PDB file of C-alpha atoms in Angstrom:
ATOM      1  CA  UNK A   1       0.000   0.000   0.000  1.00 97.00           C
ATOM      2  CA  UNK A   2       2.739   2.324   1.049  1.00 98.00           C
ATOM      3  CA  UNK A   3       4.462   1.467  -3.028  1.00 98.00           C
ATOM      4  CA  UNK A   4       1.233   1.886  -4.105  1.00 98.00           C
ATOM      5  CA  UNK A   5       0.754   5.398  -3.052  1.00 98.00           C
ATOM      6  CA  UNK A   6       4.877   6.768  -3.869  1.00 98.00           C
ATOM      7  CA  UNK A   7       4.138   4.886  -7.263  1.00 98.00           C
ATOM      8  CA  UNK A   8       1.066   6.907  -8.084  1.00 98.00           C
ATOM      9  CA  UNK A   9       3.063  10.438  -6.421  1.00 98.00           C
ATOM     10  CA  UNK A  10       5.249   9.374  -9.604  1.00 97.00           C
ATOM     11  CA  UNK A  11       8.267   8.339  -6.996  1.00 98.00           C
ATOM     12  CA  UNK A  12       9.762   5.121  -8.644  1.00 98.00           C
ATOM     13  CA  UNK A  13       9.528   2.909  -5.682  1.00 98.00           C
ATOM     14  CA  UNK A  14      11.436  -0.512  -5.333  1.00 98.00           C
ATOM     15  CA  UNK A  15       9.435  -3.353  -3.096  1.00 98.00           C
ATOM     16  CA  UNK A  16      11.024  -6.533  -1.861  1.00 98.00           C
ATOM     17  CA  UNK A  17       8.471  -8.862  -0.504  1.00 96.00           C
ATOM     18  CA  UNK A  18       7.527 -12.385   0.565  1.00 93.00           C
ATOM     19  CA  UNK A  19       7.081 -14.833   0.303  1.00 91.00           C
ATOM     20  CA  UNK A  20       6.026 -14.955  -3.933  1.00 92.00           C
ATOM     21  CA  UNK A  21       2.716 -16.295  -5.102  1.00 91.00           C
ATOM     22  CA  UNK A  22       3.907 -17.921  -8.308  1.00 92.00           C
ATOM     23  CA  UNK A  23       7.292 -16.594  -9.402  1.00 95.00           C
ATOM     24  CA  UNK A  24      10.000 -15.185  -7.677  1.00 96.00           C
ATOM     25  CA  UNK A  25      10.606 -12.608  -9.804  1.00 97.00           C
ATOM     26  CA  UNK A  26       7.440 -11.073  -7.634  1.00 96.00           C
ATOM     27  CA  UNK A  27       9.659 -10.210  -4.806  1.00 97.00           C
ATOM     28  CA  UNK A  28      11.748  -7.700  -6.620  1.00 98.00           C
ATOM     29  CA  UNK A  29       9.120  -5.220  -8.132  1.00 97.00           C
ATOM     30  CA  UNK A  30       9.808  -1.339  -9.342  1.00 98.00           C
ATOM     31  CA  UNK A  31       6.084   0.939  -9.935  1.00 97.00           C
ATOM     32  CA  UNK A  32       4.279  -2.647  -9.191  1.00 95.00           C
ATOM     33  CA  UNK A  33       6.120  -4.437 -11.939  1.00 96.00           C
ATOM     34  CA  UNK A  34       7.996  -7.375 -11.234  1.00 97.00           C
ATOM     35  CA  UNK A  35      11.899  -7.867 -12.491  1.00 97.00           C
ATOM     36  CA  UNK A  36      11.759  -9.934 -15.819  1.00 97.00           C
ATOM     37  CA  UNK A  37      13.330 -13.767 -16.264  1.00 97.00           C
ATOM     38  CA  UNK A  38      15.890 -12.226 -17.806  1.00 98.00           C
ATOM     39  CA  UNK A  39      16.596 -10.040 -15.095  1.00 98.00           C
ATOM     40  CA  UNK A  40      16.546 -12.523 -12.190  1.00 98.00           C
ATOM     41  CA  UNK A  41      18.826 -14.858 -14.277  1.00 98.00           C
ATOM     42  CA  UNK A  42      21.771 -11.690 -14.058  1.00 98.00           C
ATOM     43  CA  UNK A  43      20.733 -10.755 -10.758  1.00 98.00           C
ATOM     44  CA  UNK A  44      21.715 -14.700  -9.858  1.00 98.00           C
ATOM     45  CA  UNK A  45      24.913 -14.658 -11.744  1.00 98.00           C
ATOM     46  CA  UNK A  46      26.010 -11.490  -9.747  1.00 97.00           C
ATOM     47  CA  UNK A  47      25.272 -13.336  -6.528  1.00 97.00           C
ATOM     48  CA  UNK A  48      26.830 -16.536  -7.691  1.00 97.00           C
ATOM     49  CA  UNK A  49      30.795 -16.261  -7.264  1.00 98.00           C
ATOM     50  CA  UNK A  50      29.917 -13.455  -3.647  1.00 97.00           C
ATOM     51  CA  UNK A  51      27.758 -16.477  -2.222  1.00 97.00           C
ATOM     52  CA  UNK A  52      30.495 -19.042  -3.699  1.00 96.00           C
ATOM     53  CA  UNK A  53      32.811 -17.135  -1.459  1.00 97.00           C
ATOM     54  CA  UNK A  54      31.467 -16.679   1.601  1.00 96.00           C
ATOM     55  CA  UNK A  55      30.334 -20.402   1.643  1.00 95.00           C
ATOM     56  CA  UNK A  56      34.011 -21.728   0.868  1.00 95.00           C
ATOM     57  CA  UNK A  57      34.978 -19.244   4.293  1.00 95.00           C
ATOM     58  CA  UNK A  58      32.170 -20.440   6.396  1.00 95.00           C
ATOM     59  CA  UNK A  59      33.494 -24.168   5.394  1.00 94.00           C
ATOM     60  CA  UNK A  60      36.826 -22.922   6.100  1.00 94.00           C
ATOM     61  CA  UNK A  61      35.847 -21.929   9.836  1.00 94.00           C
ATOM     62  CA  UNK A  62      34.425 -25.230  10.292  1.00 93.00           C
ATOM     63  CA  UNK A  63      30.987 -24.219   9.776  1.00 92.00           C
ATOM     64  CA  UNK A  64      29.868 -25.653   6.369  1.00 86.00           C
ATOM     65  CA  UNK A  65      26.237 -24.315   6.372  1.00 87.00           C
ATOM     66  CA  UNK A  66      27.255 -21.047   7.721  1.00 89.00           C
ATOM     67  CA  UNK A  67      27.115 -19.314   4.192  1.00 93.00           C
ATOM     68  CA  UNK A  68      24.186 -17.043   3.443  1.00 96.00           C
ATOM     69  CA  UNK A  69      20.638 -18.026   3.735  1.00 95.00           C
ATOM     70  CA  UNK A  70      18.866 -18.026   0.697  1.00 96.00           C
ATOM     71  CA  UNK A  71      16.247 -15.260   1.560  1.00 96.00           C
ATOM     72  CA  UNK A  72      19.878 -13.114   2.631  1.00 97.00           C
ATOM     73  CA  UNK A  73      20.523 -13.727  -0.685  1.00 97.00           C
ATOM     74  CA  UNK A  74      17.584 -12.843  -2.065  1.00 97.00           C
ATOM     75  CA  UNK A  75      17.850  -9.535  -0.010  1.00 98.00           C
ATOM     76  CA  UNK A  76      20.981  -8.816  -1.885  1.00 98.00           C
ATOM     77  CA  UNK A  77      19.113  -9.228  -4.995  1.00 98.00           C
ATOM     78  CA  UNK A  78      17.127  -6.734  -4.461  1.00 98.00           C
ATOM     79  CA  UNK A  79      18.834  -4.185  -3.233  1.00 98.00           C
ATOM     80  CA  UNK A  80      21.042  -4.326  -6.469  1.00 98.00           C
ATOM     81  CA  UNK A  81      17.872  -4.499  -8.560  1.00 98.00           C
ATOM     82  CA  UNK A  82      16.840  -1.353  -6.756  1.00 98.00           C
ATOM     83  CA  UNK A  83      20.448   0.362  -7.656  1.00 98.00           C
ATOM     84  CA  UNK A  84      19.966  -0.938 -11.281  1.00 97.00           C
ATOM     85  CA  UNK A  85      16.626   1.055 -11.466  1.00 98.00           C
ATOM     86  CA  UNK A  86      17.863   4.211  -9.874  1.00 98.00           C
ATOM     87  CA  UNK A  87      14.830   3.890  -7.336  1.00 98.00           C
ATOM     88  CA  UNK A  88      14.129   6.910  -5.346  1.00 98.00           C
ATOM     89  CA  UNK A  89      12.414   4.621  -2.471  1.00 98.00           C
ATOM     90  CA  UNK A  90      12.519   0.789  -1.505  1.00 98.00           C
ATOM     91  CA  UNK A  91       9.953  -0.644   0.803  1.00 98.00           C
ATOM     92  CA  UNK A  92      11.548  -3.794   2.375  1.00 97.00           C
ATOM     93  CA  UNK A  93       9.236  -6.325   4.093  1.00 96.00           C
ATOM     94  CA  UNK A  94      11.178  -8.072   7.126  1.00 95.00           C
ATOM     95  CA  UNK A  95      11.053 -11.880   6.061  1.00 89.00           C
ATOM     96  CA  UNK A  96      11.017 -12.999   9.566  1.00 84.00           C
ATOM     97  CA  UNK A  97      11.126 -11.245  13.108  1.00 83.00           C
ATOM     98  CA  UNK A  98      12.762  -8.178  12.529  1.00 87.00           C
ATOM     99  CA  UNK A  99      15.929  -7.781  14.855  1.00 90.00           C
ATOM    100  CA  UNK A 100      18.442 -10.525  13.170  1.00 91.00           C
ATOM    101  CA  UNK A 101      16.340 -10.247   9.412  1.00 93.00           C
ATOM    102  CA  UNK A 102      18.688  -9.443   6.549  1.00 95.00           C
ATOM    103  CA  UNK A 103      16.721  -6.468   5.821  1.00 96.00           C
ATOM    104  CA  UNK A 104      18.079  -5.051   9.226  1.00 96.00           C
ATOM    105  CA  UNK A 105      21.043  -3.670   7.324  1.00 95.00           C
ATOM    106  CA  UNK A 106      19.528  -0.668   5.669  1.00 94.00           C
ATOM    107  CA  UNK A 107      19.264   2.930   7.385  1.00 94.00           C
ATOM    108  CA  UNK A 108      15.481   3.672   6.952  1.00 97.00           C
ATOM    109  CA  UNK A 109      13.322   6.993   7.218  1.00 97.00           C
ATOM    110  CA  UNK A 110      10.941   5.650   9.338  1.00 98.00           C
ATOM    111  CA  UNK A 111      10.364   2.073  10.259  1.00 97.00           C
ATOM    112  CA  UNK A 112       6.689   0.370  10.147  1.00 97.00           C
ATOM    113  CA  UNK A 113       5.226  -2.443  12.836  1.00 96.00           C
ATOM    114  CA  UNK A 114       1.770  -3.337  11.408  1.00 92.00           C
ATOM    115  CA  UNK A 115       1.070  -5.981  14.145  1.00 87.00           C
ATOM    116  CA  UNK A 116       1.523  -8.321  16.570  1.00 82.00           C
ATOM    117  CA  UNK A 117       0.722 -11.941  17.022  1.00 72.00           C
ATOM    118  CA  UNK A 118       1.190 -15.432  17.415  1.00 64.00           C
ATOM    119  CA  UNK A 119       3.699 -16.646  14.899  1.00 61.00           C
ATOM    120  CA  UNK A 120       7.006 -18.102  14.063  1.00 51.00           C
ATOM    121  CA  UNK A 121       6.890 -18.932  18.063  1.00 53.00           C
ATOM    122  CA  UNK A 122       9.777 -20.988  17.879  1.00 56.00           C
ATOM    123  CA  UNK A 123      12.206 -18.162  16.780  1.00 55.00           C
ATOM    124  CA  UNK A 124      10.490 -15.341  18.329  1.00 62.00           C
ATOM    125  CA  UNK A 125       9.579 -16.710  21.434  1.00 55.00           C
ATOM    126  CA  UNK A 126       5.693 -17.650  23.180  1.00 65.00           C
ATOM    127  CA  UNK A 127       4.768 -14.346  24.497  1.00 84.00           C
ATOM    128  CA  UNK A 128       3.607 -11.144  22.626  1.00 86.00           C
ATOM    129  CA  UNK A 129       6.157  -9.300  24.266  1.00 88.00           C
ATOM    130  CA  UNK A 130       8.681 -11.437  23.234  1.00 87.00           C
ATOM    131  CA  UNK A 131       7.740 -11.336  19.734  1.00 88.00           C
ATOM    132  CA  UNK A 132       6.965  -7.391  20.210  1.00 91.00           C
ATOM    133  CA  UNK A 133      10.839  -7.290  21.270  1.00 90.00           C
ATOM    134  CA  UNK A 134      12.649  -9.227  18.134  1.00 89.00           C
ATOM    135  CA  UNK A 135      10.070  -7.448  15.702  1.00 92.00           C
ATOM    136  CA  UNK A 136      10.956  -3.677  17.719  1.00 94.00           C
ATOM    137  CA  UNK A 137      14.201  -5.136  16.592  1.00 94.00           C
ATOM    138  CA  UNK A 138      14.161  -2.687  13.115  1.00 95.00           C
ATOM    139  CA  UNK A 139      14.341   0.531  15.409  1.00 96.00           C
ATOM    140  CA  UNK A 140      17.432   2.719  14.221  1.00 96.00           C
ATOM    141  CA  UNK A 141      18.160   5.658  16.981  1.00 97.00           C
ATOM    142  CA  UNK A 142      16.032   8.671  15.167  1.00 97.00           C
ATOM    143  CA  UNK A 143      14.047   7.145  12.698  1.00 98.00           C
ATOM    144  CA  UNK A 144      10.628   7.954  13.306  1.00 97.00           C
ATOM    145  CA  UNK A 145       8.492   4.698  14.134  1.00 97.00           C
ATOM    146  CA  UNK A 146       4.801   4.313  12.748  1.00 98.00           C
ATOM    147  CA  UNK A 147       3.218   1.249  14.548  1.00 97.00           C
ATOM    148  CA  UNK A 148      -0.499  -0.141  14.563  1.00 96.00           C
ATOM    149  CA  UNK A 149      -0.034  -2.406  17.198  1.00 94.00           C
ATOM    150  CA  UNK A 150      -2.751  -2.139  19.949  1.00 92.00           C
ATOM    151  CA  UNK A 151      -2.974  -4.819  22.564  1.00 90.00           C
ATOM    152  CA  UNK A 152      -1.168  -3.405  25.942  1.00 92.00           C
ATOM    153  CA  UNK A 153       1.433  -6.080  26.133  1.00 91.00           C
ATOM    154  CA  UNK A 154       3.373  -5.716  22.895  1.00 92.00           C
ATOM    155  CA  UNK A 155       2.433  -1.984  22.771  1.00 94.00           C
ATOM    156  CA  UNK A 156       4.506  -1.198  25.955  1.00 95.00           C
ATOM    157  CA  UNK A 157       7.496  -3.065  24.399  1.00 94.00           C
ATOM    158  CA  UNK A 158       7.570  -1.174  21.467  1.00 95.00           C
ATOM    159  CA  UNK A 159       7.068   2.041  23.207  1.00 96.00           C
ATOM    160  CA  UNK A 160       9.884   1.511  24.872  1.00 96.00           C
ATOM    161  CA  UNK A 161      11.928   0.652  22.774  1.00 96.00           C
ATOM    162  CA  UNK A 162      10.988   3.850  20.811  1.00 97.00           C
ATOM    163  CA  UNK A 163      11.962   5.876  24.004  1.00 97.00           C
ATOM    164  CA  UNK A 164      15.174   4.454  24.362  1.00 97.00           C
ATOM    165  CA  UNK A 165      16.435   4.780  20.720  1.00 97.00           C
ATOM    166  CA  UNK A 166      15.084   8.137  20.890  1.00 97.00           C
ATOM    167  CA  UNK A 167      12.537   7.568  18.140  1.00 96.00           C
ATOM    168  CA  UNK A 168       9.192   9.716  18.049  1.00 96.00           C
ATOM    169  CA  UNK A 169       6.175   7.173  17.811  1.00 97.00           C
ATOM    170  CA  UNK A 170       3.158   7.721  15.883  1.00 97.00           C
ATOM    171  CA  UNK A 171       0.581   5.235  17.154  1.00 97.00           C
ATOM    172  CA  UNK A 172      -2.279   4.111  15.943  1.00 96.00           C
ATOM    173  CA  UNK A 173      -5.324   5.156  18.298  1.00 95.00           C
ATOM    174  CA  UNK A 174      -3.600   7.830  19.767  1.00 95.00           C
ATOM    175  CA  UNK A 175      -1.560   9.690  16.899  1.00 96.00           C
ATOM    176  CA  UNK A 176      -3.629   8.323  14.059  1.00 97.00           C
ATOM    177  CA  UNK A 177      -7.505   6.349  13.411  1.00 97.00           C
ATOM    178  CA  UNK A 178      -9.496   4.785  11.161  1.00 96.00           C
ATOM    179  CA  UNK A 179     -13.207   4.368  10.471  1.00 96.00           C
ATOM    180  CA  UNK A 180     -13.855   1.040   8.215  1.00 94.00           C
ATOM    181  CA  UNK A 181     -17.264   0.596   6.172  1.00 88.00           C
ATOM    182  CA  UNK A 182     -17.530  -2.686   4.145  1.00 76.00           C
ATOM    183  CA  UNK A 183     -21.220  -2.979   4.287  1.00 69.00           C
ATOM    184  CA  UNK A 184     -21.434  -2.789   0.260  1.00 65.00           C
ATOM    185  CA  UNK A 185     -20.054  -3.564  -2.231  1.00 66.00           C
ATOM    186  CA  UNK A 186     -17.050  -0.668  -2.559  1.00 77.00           C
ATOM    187  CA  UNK A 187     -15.215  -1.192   0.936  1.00 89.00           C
ATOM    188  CA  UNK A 188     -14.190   2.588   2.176  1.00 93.00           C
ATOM    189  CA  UNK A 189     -12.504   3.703   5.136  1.00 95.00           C
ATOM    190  CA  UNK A 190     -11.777   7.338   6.548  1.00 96.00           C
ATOM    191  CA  UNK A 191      -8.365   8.558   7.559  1.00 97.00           C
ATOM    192  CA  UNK A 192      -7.206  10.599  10.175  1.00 96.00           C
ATOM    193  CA  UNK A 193      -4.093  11.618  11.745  1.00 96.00           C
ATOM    194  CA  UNK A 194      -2.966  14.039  14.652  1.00 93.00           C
ATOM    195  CA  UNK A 195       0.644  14.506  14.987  1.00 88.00           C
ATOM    196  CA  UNK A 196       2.151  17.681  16.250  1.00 78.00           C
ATOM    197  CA  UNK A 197       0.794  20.195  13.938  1.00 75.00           C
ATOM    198  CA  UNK A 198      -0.117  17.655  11.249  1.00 80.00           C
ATOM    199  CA  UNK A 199      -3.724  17.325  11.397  1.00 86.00           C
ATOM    200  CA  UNK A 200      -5.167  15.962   8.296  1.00 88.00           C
ATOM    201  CA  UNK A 201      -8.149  14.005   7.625  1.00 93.00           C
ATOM    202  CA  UNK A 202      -9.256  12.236   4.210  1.00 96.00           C
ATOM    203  CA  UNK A 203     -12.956  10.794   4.422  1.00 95.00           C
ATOM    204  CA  UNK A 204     -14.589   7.810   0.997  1.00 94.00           C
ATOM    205  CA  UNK A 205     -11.072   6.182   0.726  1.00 96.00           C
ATOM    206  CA  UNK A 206     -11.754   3.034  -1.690  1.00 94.00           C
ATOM    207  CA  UNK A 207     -10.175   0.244  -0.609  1.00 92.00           C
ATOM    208  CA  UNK A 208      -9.392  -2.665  -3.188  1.00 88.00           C
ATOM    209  CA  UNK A 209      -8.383  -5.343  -0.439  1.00 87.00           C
ATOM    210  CA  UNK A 210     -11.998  -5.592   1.813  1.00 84.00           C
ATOM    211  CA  UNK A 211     -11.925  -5.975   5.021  1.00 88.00           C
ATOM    212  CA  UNK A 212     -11.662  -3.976   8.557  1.00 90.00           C
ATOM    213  CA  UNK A 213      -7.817  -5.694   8.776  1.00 91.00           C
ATOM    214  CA  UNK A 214      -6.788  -3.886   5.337  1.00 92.00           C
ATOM    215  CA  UNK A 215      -8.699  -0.825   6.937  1.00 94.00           C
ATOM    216  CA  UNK A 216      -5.836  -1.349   9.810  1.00 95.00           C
ATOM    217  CA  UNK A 217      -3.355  -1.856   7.077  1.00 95.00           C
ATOM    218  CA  UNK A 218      -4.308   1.082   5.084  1.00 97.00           C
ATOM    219  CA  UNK A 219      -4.338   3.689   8.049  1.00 97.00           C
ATOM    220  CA  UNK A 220      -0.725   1.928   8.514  1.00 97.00           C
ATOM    221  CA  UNK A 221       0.183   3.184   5.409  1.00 98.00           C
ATOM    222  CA  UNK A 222      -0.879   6.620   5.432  1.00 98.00           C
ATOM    223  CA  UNK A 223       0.110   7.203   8.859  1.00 97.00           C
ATOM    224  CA  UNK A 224       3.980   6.722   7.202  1.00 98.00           C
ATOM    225  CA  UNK A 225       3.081   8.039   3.887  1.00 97.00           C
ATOM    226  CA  UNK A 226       1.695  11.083   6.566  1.00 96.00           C
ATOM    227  CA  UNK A 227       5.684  11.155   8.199  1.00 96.00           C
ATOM    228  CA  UNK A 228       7.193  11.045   4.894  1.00 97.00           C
ATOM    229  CA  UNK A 229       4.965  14.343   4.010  1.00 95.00           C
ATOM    230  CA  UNK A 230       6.554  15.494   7.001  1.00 94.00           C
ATOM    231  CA  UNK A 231       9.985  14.860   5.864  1.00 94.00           C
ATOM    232  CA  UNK A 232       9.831  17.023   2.923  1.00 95.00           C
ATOM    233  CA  UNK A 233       8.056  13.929   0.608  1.00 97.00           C
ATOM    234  CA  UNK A 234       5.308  15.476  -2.390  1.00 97.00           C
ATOM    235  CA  UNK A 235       2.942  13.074  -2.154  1.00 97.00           C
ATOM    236  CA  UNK A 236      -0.509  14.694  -3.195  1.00 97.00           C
ATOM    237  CA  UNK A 237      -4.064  13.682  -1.364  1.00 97.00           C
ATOM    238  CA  UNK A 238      -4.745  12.360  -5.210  1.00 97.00           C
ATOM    239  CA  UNK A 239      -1.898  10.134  -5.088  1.00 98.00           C
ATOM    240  CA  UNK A 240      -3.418   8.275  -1.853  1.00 97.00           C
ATOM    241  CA  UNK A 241      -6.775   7.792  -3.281  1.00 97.00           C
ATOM    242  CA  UNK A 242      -5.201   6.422  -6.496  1.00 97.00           C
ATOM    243  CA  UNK A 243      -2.502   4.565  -4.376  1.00 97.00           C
ATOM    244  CA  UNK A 244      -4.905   2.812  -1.751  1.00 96.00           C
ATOM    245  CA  UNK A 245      -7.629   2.326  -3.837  1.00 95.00           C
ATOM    246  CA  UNK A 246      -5.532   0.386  -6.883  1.00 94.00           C
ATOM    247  CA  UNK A 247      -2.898  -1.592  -4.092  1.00 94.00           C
ATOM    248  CA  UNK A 248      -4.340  -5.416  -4.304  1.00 89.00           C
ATOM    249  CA  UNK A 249      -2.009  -8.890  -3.651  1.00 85.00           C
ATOM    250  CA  UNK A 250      -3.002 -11.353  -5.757  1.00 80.00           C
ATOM    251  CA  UNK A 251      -4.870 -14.437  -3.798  1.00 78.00           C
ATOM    252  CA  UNK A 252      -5.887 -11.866  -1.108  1.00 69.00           C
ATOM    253  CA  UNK A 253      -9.873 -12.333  -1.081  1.00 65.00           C
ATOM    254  CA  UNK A 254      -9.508 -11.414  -4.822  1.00 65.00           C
ATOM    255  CA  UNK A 255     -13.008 -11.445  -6.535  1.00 59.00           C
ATOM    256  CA  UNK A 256     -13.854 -12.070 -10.143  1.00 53.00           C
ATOM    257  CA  UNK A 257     -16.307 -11.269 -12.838  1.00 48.00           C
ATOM    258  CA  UNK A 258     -18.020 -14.160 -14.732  1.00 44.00           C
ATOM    259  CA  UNK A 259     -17.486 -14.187 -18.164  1.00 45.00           C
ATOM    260  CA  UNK A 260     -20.874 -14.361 -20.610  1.00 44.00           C
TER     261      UNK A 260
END
């Protein structure tokens, strides 16, 4: 959602995602458009003697599955892809956790926690707060932090953590709401967000992904399209409605038309 709307504010945007639905070339996309076979096949050959390397001095220290992981790898990928495009932003999606995740290596403008809950337990740990802790785990000293976590437990963890990398938190519920209404067919949702002299609200946003959990997502994703506006960003009011209402993964409650 967040490409969607720098893609439609005509900011070529890089996103690396996962996992892919039928291709991998899906996880490296520039303006929503996925890299091509060709592509992938030099972004492998780049990788191949680097990974070659650094396997042969794992083995070397005695440690002969110590190279890097394949979705490290496919990290690398797409941060050259994004280089090879001359992107002006990348949105990285943590594969796993957040704290040891190869996509912990880049300096961000502002870092994003959608939610919290139950999963990957056996690398994150069995508690929310737990899994609250390795996921606060992207938090750079100064980056501003959006978050849309709101059950107490993992909420206090991330707040602190906020506090004691000096971040400024905009939360959802406090700096930032939603209002979600999917009784017909058109699922819309109204913005608004309170930060410090920011006040804005946008009311009839059309969402393509139904549901009160996209709602959540959405207001996610304007509350940090909302700080990079604040940083300077030109990202028109237009540009969200076009951005929100056109962002869609495929196999997520997608809906189609009979044919006659």
């Amino acid at each position: 959602m967040i490409a969607a709307v720098l893609t439609a504010a005509v900011i070529a945007t890089g996103v690396f995602s996962s996992p892919h639905l039928e291709q991998i070339e899906e996880r490296f996309a520039v303006d929503g458009q996925p890299c091509t076979s060709d592509e992938l096949v030099a972004l492998v050959n780049r990788m191949i003697p680097i990974v070659r390397a650094m396997d042969e001095e794992a083995a070397g220290e005695g440690d002969p599955t110590g190279g890097p992981t394949y979705f490290e790898i496919t990290t690398a990928m797409a941060l050259v892809h994004f280089v090879e495009h001359q992107v002006d932003a990348a949105v990285l999606e943590v594969g796993l956790g957040g704290r040891l995740d190869s996509t912990n290596v880049c300096l961000p403008v502002v870092s994003v926690i959608t939610s919290i809950s139950f999963d990957h337990m056996r690398q994150l740990g069995n508690t929310l707060a737990s899994i609250a802790g390795e996921k606060a785990g992207i938090v750079k000293p100064g980056v501003p932090l959006v978050s849309g976590v709101t059950d107490a437990e993992p909420q206090a963890v991330i707040a602190q953590t906020a506090r004691e990398h000096g971040c400024r938190l905009i939360q959802l519920g406090r700096d930032f709401a939603f209002e979600y209404r999917g009784k017909s067919a058109i699922a819309e949702f109204d913005f608004r967000y309170v930060v410090a002299a920011q006040e804005f609200h946008l009311s009839s946003l059309t969402l393509a992904m139904p549901g009160r959990h996209q709602a959540a997502n959405a207001a996610v994703a304007l509350a940090t399209i909302s700080e990079l506006r604040h940083q300077g960003w030109c990202i028109s009011n237009d540009a969200i409605r076009s951005g929100i209402s056109r962002a869609a993964l495929p196999g997520r409650v997608e809906s189609s038309r009979p044919t006659r």
